[in-house]
Coordinates of C-alpha atoms and ligand atoms in Angstrom, one line a residue:
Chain A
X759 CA 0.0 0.0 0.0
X760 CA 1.1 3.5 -0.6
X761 CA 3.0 5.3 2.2
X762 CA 1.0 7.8 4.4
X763 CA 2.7 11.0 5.5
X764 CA 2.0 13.3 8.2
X765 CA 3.3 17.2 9.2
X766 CA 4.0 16.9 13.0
X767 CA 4.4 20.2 15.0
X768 CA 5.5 20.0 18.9
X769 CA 7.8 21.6 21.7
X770 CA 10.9 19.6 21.9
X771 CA 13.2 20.1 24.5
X772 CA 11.8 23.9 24.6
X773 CA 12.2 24.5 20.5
X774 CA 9.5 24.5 18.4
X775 CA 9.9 22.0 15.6
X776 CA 8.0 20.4 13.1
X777 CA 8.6 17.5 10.2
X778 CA 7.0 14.8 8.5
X779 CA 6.7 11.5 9.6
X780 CA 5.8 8.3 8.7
X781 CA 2.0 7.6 10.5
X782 CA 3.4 4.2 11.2
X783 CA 6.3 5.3 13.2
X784 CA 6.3 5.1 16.7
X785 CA 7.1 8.8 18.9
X786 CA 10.5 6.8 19.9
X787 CA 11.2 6.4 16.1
X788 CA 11.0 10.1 15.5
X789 CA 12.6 11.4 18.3
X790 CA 15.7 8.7 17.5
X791 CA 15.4 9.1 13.8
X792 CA 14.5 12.4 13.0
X793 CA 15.7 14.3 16.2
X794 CA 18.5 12.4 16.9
X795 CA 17.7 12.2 20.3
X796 CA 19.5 9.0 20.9
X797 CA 18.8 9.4 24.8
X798 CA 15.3 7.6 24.0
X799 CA 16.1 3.8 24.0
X800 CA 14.6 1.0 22.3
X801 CA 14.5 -2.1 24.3
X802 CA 11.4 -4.4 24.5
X803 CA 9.3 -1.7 22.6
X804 CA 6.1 -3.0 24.3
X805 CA 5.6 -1.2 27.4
X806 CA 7.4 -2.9 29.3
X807 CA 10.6 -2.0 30.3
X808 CA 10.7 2.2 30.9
X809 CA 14.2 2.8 28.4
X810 CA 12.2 5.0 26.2
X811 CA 10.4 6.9 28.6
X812 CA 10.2 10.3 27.4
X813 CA 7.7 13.7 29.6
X814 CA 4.8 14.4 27.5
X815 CA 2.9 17.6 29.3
X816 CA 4.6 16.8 31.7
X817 CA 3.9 13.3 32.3
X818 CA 5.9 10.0 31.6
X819 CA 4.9 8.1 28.8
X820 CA 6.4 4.8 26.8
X821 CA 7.3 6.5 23.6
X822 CA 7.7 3.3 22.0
X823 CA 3.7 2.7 22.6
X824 CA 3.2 6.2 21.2
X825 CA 2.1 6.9 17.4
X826 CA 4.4 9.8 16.5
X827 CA 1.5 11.8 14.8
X828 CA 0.0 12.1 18.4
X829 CA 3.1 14.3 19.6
X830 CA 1.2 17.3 17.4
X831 CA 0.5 20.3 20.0
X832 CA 2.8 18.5 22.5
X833 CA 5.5 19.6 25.0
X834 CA 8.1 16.9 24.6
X835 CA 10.9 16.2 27.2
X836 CA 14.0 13.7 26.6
X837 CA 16.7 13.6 28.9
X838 CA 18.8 16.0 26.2
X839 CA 16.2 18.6 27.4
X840 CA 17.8 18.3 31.4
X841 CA 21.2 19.6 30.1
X842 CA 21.8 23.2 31.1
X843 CA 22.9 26.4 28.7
X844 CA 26.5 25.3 29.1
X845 CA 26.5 21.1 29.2
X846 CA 26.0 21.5 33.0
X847 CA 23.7 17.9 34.5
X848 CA 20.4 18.6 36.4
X849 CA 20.5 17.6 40.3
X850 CA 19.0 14.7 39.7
X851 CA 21.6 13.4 36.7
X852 CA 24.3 14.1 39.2
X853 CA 22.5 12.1 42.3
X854 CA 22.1 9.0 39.8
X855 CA 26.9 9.3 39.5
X856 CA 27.0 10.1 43.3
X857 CA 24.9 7.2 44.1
X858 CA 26.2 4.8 41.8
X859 CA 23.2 4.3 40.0
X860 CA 24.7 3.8 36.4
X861 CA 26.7 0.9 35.5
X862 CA 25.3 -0.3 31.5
X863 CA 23.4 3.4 31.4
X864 CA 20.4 1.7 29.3
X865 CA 17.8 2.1 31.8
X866 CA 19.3 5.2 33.2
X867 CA 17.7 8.2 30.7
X868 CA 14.0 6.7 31.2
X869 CA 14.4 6.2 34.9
X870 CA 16.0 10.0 35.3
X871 CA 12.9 11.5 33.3
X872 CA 10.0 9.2 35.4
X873 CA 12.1 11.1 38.8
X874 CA 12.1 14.6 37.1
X875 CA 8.1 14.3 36.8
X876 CA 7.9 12.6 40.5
X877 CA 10.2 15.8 41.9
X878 CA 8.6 18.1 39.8
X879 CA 5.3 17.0 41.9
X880 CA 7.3 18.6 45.1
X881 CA 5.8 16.3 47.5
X882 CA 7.6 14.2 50.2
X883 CA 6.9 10.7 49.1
X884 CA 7.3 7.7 51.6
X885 CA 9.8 5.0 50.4
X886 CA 6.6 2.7 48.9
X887 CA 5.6 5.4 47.5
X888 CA 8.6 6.1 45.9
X889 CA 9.6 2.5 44.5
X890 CA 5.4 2.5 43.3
X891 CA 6.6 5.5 41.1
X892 CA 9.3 4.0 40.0
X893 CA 8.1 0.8 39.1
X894 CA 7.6 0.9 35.5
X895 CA 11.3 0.6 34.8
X896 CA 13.4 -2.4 34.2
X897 CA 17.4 -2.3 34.9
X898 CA 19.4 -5.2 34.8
X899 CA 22.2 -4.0 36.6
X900 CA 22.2 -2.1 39.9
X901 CA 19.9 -3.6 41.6
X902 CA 17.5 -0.6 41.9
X903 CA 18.9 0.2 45.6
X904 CA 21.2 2.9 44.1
X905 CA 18.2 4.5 41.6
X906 CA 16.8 4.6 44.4
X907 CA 18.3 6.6 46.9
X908 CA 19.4 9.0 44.1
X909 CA 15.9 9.7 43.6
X910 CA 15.0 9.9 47.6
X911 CA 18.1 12.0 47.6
X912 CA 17.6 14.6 45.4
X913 CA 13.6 14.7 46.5
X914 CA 15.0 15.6 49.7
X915 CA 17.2 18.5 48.7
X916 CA 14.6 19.8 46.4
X917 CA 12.4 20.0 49.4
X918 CA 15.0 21.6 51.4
X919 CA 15.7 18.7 54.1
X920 CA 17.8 16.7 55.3
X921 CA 18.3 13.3 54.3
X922 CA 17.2 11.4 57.2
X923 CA 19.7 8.1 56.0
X924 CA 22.6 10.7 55.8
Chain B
X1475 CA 7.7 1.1 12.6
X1476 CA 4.6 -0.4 13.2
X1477 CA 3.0 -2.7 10.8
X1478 CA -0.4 -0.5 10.3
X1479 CA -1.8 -0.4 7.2
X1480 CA -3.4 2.9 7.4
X1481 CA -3.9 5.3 9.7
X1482 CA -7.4 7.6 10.0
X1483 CA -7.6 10.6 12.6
X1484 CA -10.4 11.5 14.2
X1485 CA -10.8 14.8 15.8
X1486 CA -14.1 15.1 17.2
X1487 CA -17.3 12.1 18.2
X1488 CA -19.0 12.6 15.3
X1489 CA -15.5 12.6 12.7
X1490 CA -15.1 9.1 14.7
X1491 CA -18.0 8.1 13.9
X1492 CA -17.9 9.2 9.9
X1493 CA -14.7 7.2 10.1
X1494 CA -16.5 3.8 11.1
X1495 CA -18.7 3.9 8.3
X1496 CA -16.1 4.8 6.0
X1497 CA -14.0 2.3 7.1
X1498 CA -15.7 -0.6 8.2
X1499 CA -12.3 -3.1 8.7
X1500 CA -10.4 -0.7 10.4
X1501 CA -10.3 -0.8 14.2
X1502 CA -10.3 2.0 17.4
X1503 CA -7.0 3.1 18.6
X1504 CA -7.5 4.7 21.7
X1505 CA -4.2 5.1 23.5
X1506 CA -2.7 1.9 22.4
X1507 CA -1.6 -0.1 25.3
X1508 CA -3.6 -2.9 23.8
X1509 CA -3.6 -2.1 20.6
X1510 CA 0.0 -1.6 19.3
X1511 CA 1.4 -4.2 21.6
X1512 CA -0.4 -6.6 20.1
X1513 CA 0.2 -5.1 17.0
X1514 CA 3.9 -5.9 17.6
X1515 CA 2.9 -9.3 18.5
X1516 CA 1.2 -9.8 14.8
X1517 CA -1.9 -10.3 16.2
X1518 CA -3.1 -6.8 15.0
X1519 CA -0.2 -6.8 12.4
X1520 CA -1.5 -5.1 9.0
X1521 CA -4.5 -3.7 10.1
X1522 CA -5.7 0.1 9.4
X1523 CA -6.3 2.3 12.7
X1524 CA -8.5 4.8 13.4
X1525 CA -7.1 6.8 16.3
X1526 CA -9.5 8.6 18.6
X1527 CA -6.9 9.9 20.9
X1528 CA -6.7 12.8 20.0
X1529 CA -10.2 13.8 21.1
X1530 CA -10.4 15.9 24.1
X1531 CA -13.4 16.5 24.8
X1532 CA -13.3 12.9 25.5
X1533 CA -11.0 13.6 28.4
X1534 CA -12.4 14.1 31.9
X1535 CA -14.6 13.6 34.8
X1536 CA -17.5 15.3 35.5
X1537 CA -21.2 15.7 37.6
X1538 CA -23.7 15.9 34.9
X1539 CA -27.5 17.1 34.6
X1540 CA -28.9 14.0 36.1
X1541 CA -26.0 14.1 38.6
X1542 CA -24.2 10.6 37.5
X1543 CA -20.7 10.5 37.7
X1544 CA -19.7 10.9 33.8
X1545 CA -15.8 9.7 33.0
X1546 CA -14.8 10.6 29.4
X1547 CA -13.5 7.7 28.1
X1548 CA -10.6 8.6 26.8
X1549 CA -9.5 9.7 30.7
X1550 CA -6.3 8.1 31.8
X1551 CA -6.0 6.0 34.6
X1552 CA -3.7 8.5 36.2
X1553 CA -5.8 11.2 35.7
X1554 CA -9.2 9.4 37.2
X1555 CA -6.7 8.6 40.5
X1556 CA -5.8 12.2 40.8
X1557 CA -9.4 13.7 40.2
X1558 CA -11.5 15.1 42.8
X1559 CA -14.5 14.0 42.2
X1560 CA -13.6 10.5 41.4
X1561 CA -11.7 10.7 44.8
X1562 CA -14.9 12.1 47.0
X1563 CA -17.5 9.8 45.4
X1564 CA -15.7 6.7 44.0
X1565 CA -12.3 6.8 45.6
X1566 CA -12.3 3.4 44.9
X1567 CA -12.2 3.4 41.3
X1568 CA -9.5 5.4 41.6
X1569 CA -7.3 3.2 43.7
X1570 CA -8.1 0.2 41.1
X1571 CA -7.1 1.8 38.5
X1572 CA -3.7 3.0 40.5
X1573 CA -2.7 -0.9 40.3
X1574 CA -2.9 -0.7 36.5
X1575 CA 0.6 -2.1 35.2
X1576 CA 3.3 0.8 35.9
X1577 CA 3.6 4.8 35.9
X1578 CA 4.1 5.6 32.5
X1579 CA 0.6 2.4 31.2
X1580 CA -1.4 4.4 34.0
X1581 CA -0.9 7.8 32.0
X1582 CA -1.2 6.4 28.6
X1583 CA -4.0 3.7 29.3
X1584 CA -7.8 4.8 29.2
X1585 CA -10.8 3.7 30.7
X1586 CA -12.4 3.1 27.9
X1587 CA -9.9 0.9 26.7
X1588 CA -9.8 -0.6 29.6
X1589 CA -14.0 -1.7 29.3
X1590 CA -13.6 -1.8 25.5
X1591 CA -11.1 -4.5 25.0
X1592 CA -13.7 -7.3 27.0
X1593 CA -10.8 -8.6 29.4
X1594 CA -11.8 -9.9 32.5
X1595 CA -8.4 -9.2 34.6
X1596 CA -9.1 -5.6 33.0
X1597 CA -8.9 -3.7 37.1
X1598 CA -11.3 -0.7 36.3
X1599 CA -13.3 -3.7 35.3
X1600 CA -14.8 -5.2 38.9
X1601 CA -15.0 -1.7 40.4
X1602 CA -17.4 -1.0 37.5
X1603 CA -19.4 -3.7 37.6
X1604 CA -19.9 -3.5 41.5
X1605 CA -21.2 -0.2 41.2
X1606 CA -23.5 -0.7 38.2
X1607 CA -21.8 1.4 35.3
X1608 CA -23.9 2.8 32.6
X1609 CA -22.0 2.7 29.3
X1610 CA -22.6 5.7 26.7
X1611 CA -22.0 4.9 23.2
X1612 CA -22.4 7.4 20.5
X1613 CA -23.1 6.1 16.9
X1614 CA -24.6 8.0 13.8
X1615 CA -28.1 7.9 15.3
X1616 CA -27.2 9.4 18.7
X1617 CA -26.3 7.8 21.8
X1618 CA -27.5 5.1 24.0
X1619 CA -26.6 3.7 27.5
X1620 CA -26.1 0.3 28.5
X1621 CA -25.5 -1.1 31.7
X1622 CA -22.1 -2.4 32.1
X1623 CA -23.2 -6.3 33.0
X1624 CA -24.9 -6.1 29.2
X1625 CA -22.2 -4.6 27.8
X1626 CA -19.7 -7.6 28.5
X1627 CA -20.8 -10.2 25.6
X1628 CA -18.2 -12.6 26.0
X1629 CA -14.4 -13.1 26.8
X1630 CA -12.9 -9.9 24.3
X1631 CA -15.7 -9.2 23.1
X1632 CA -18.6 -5.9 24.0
X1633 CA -21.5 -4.6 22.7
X1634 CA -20.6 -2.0 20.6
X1635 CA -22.4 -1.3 17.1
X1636 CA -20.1 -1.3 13.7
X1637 CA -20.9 3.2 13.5
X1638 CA -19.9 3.8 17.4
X1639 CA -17.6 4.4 19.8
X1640 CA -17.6 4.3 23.4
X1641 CA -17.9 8.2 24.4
X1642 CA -18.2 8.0 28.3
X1643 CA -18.8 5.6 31.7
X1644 CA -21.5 7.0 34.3
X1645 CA -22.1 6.2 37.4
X1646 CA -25.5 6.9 38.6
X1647 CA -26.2 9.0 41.9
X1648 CA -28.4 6.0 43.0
X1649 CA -24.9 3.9 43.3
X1650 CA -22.3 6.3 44.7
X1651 CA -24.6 7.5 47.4
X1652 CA -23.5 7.2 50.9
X1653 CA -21.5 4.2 48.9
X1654 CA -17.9 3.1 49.9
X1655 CA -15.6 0.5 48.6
X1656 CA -12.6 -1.7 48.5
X1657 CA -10.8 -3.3 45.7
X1658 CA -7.9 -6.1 46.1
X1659 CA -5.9 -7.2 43.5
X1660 CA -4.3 -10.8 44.1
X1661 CA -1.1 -10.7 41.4
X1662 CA 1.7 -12.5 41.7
X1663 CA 4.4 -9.0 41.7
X1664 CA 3.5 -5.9 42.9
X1665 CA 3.7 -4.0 39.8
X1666 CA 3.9 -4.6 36.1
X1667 CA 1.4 -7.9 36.2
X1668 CA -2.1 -9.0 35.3
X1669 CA -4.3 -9.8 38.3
X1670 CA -4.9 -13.4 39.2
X1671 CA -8.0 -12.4 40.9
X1672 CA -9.6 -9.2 41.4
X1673 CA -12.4 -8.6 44.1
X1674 CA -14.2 -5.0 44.3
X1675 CA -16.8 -4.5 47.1
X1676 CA -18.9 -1.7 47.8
X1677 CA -21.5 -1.2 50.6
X1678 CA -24.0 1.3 52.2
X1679 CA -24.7 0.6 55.7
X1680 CA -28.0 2.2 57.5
X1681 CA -28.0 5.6 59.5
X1682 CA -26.8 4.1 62.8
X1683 CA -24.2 1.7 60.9
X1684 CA -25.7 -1.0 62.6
X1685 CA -27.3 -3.0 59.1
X1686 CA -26.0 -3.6 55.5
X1687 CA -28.3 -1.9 53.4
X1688 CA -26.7 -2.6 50.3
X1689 CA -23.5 -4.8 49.7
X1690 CA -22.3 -5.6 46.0
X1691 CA -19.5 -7.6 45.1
X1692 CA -17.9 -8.3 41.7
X1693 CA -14.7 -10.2 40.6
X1694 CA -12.6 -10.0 37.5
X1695 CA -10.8 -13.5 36.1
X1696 CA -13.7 -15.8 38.2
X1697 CA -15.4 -16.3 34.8
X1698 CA -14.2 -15.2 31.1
X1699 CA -15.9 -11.7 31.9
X1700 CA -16.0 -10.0 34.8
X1701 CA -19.1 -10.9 37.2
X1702 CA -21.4 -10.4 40.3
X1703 CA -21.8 -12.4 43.4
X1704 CA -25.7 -12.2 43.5
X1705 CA -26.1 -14.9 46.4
X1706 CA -23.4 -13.4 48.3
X1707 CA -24.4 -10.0 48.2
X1708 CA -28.3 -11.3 49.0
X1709 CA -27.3 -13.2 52.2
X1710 CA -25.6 -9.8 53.5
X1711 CA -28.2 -7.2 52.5
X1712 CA -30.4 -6.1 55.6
X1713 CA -28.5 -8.0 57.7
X1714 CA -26.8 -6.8 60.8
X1715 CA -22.8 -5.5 60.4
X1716 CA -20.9 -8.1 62.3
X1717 CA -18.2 -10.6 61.9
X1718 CA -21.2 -13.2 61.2
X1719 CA -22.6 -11.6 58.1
X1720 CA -18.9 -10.8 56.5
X1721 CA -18.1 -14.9 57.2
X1722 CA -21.4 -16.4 55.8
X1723 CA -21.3 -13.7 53.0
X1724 CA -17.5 -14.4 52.1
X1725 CA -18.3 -18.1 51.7
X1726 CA -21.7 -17.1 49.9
X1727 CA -19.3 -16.3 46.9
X1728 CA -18.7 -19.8 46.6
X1729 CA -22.3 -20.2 45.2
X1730 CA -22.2 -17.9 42.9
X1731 CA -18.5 -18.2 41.4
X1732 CA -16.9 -21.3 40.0
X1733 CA -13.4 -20.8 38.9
X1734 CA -11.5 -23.9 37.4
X1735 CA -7.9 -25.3 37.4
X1736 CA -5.4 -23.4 35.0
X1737 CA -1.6 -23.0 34.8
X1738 CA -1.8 -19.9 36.5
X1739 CA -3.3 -21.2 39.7
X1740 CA -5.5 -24.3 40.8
X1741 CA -9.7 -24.2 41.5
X1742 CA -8.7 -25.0 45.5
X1743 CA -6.3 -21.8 45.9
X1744 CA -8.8 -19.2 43.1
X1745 CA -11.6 -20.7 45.9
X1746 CA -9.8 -19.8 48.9
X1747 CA -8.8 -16.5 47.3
X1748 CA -12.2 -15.7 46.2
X1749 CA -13.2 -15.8 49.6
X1750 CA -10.4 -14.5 51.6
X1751 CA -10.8 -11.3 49.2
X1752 CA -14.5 -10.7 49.6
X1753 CA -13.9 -10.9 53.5
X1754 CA -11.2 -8.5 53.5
X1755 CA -12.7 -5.9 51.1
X1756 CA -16.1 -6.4 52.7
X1757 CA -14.1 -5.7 56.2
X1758 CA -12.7 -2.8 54.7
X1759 CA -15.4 -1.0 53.0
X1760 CA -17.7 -1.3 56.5
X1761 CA -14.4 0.9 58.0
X1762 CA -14.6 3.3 55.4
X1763 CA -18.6 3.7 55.8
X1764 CA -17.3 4.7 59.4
X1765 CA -19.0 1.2 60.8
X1766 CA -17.2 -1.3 63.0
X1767 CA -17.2 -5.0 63.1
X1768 CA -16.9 -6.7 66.0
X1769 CA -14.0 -9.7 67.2
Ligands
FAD254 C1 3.1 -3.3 30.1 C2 1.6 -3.3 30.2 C3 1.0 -3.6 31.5 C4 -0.4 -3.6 31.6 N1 -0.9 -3.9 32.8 C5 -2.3 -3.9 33.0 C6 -2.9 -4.1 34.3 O1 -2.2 -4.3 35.3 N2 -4.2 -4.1 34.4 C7 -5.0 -3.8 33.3 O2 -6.2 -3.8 33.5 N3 -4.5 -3.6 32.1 C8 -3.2 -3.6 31.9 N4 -2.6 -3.4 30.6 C9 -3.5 -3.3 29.5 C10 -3.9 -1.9 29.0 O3 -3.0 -0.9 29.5 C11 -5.3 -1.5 29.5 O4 -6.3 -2.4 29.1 C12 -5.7 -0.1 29.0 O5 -6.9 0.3 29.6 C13 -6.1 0.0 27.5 O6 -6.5 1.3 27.2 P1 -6.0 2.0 25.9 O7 -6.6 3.3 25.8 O8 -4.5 2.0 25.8 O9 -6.6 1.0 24.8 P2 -6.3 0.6 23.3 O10 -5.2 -0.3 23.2 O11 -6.3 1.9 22.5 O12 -7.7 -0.1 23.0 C14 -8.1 -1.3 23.6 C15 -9.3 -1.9 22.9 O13 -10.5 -1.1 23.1 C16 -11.0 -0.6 21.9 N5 -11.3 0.8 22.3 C17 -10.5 1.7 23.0 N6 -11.2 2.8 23.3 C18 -12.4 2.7 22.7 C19 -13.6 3.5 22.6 N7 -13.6 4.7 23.2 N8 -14.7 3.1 21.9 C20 -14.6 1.9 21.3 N9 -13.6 1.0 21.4 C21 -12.5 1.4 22.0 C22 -9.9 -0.8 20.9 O14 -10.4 -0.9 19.6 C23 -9.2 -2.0 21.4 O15 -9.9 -3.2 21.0 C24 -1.2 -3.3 30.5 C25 -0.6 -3.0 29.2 C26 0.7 -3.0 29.1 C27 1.4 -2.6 27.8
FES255 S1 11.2 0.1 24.9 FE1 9.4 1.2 25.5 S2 8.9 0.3 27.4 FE2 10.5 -1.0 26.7
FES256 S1 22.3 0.3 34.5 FE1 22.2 -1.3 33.1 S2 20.1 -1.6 32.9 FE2 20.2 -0.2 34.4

C-alpha cells in the first residue's frame, strides 16, 4: 500500500519544531530518527521495560507505545532537554553518579525522566511510594537500591531537608 | 515502525463516527496499550487504525444534569486517580485503576480501553461492575446507554455497534450514594502484572451503621468476563454488620463463582482466594462507611 505521511508540530526540548513523519512510526522512532535524540532507548518496545520513557505535558509516557503523529500540539521532554545552557547535568543526573546508579546506562535516561516528573510534583513521598513510582522501569544491573536513593536524595534536597539516611 | 496499514484521525465524536462507516475493517486506537502491543505481536499486524486519541473532549470527569458521575473515556488511569470527584465519590475506582501495570501504562491507558477491549483481569473492570456502570455509546443515530453487566458479551468481546464508539462511563447518583468500597488485587508481583483475581466491594450501611443496606460484590478473572456475586451479596443485605454476616457472605461467593484449574493457579487456591478477598474488602469497605465489626 502507498505510504501515508504526516506534518507533525510539537515543543521539543523547549524549540518549536515540526517534520513529516511516517504515520506508522512510533514517537520513539522520530525522536531517534528524525531528532536524533539518541537518549530515548529501544528495548522491548512494548511497554514494558521504561528505556524510552520520554515527559509528555509533563507526564511520563512509553514512547515506543506512542504513534508519532500524536506528539502534534505537545510539549516533549528527553533527557537532552535536562542539560543546562553550558552542558552543566540537572540535580538529579548528578545524584544518579554520586549514588552509583549507572553501571550499562540503558535504563538510566527513562528512569531520570520518570524522577524529574515525580520531583517536579514537590511532594515528600514515603519509600513505597517512591519504589510505586518507580516501578515501570526495568534495569538489569544495579539492583535498583542505588536508583533509588538517588531519587530519595535529590527529592529531599529539592524540598530543602535533610536526608534522614545521611 | 509499526505494521499499520493505514492510519485515519479522528478529531471530534462525530469525525469518529464518519470514520467507522467509511471504514468498516479498520479498528479504534484509543491510547494503544492494547492495541500496538499486540500489533507488535502480529496479532493486529496489518490492520488500518483509526485513532481517537486525540479527542479531548473525551477527556475528563465530570457531575452531569442527572447528577451521574460521567468519565470521558478517553481519561487516563492517572488522571481518574488524581481527580477530585472521582476521589470524593468513587475513591475506589480510583485506587483500582492505581494498580494498572506501571507509571508511564497508568498515564497512557484509558478507561475506555480498559471496558472496551472485554478482558476480564481488566482492574477498572470489577469496580465498575460493583457499582453498576452505565456505558454511553455514541453512533450516527445518537447515543444510547447500557448497563455495564450487558455490555460484557463474551471473553474480548462488548457490545458496541459497527458506526460507534464508546464516548463516556456513568455512574448513577443511586450507586455512589452514601457508597464506599474496597478493591484487592491478588497478582503474583507488585507491579507490572495482570491480576490473578480481582475482588471489588462496595456497601451502604443504614444511619446508625448497625445493618447492611446494600453490599455488592464483583470479581474479574472468576469467569471469562467480569461478574457479580448475586447470592453473596443477597445473604448480606439487611443483615446486621458483624463478623457473622462478613463470614457467611465471604463463603456465599462460593455459590455464585466457579473458577476452574489453570496453569496460573489451581480451582482450590482461586476458591480460597475468592473468599479470603471478599472478606477482606467487605471488612474494609464497612471501616470506610465509618462502621465497626466486631471480634
Ligand atoms: C506493560 C503493560 C501492562 C499492563 N498492565 C495492565 C494491568 O495491570 N491491568 C489492566 O487492567 N490492564 C493492563 N494493561 C492493558 C492496558 O493498558 C489497558 O487495558 C488499557 O486500559 C487499554 O487502554 P488503551 O486506551 O491503551 O486501549 P487501546 O489499546 O487503544 O484499545 C483497547 C481496545 O479497546 C478498543 N477501544 C478503546 N477505546 C475505545 C472507545 N472509546 N470506543 C470503542 N472502542 C475502544 C480498541 O479498539 C481495542 O480493541 C497493560 C498493558 C501494558 C502494555
Ligand atoms: S522500549 Fe518502551 S517500554 Fe521498553
Ligand atoms: S544500568 Fe544497566 S540496565 Fe540499568
Amino acid at each position: 500500500m502507498a505510504k501515508q505521511f504526516k506534518e507533525v508540530h510539537f515543543n521539543l526540548n523547549g524549540r518549536d519544531v515540526t517534520t513529516v513523519v511516517d504515520v506508522r512510526a512510533s514517537l520513539t522512532d522520530m525522536l531517534r530518527g528524525d531528532f536524533r535524540m539518541t537518549s530515548v532507548k529501544k528495548g522491548c518496545e512494548v511497554g514494558e521495560c521504561g528505556a524510552c520513557t520520554v515527559l509528555i505535558d509533563g507526564e511520563a509516557f512509553n514512547s515506543c507505545i506512542y504513534l508519532a503523529v500524536w506528539a502534534e500540539g505537545k510539549q516533549i521532554l528527553t533527557l537532552e532537554g535536562l542539560m543546562g545552557p553550558n552542558g552543566e547535568l540537572s540535580d538529579i543526573q548528578k545524584a544518579f553518579i554520586d549514588e552509583t546508579a549507572v553501571q550499562c546506562g540503558f535504563c538510566t535516561p527513562g528512569f531520570i525522566l520518570t524522577a524529574t516528573e515525580i520531583l517536579n510534583a514537590g511532594v515528600e513521598y514515603t519509600d513505597d511510594e517512591l519504589r510505586k513510582l518507580l516501578s515501570g522501569h526495568l534495569c538489569r544491573c544495579t539492583g535498583y537500591e542505588n536508583i533509588f536513593r538517588a531519587v530519595k536524595k535529590t527529592m529531599y534536597q529539592r524540598l530543602g531537608k535533610p536526608w534522614p539516611e545521611g | 515502525m509499526y505494521d499499520i496499514k493505514a492510519l485515519y484521525e479522528a478529531d471530534s465524536v462525530q469525525d469518529a463516527v464518519r470514520l467507522r462507516l467509511e471504514h468498516p475493517e479498520a479498528q479504534i486506537i484509543a491510547g494503544g496499550s492494547d492495541v500496538l502491543v499486540q500489533m507488535r505481536e502480529g496479532k493486529r499486524a496489518g490492520k488500518e487504525l483509526i485513532s481517537i486519541y486525540m479527542i479531548d473532549a473525551l477527556r475528563g470527569v465530570t457531575i452531569d444534569g442527572e447528577e451521574n458521575i460521567r468519565i470521558g473515556s478517553l481519561t487516563s488511569f492517572s488522571h481518574i486517580t488524581k481527580d477530585p470527584i472521582i476521589r470524593k465519590y468513587i475513591n475506589v475506582l480510583g485506587e483500582a485503576v492505581d494498580m494498572v501495570g506501571g507509571p508511564q501504562i497508568r498515564n497512557i491507558g484509558t478507561i475506555g480501553g480498559n471496558t472496551c477491549n472485554g478482558v476480564t483481569s481488566a482492574d477498572s473492570a470489577s469496580t465498575l461492575h460493583a457499582w453498576e456502570a452505565i456505558v454511553e455509546l455514541t453512533g450516527q443515530s445518537g447515543t444510547r446507554r447500557v448497563p455495564i453487566k450487558d455490555f460484557y458479551l463474551s471473553a474480548g468481546k462488548v457490545d458496541i455497534r459497527p458506526d460507534e464508539i464508546q464516548t463516556a462511563i456513568l455512574i448513577p447518583k443511586e450507586s455512589y450514594e452514601n457508597t464506599y468500597g474496597y478493591y484487592f488485587k491478588y497478582a503474583m508481583r507488585n507491579a507490572m502484572d495482570i491480576a490473578t483475581t480481582g475482588c471489588s466491594v462496595n456497601c451502604r450501611l443504614s444511619p446508625d451503621k448497625g445493618t447492611f443496606e446494600r453490599v455488592r460484590i464483583a470479581y474479574g478473572v472468576a469467569g471469562p468476563v467480569p461478574m457479580r456475586a448475586p447470592r453473596a451479596e443477597t445473604a448480606a443485605t439487611g443483615q446486621p454488620v458483624s463478623r457473622a454476616t462478613v463470614e457467611r457472605f465471604a463463603l456465599t461467593v462460593l455459590e455464585d463463582i466457579h473458577p476452574r484449574d489453570s496453569w496460573r493457579a489451581s480451582k482450590a487456591l482461586r476458591q480460597h482466594i475468592a473468599v479470603e478477598l471478599a472478606d477482606r474488602c467487605l471488612t474494609e469497605a464497612v471501616k470506610r462507611c465509618g462502621g465497626e465489626i466486631d471480634g
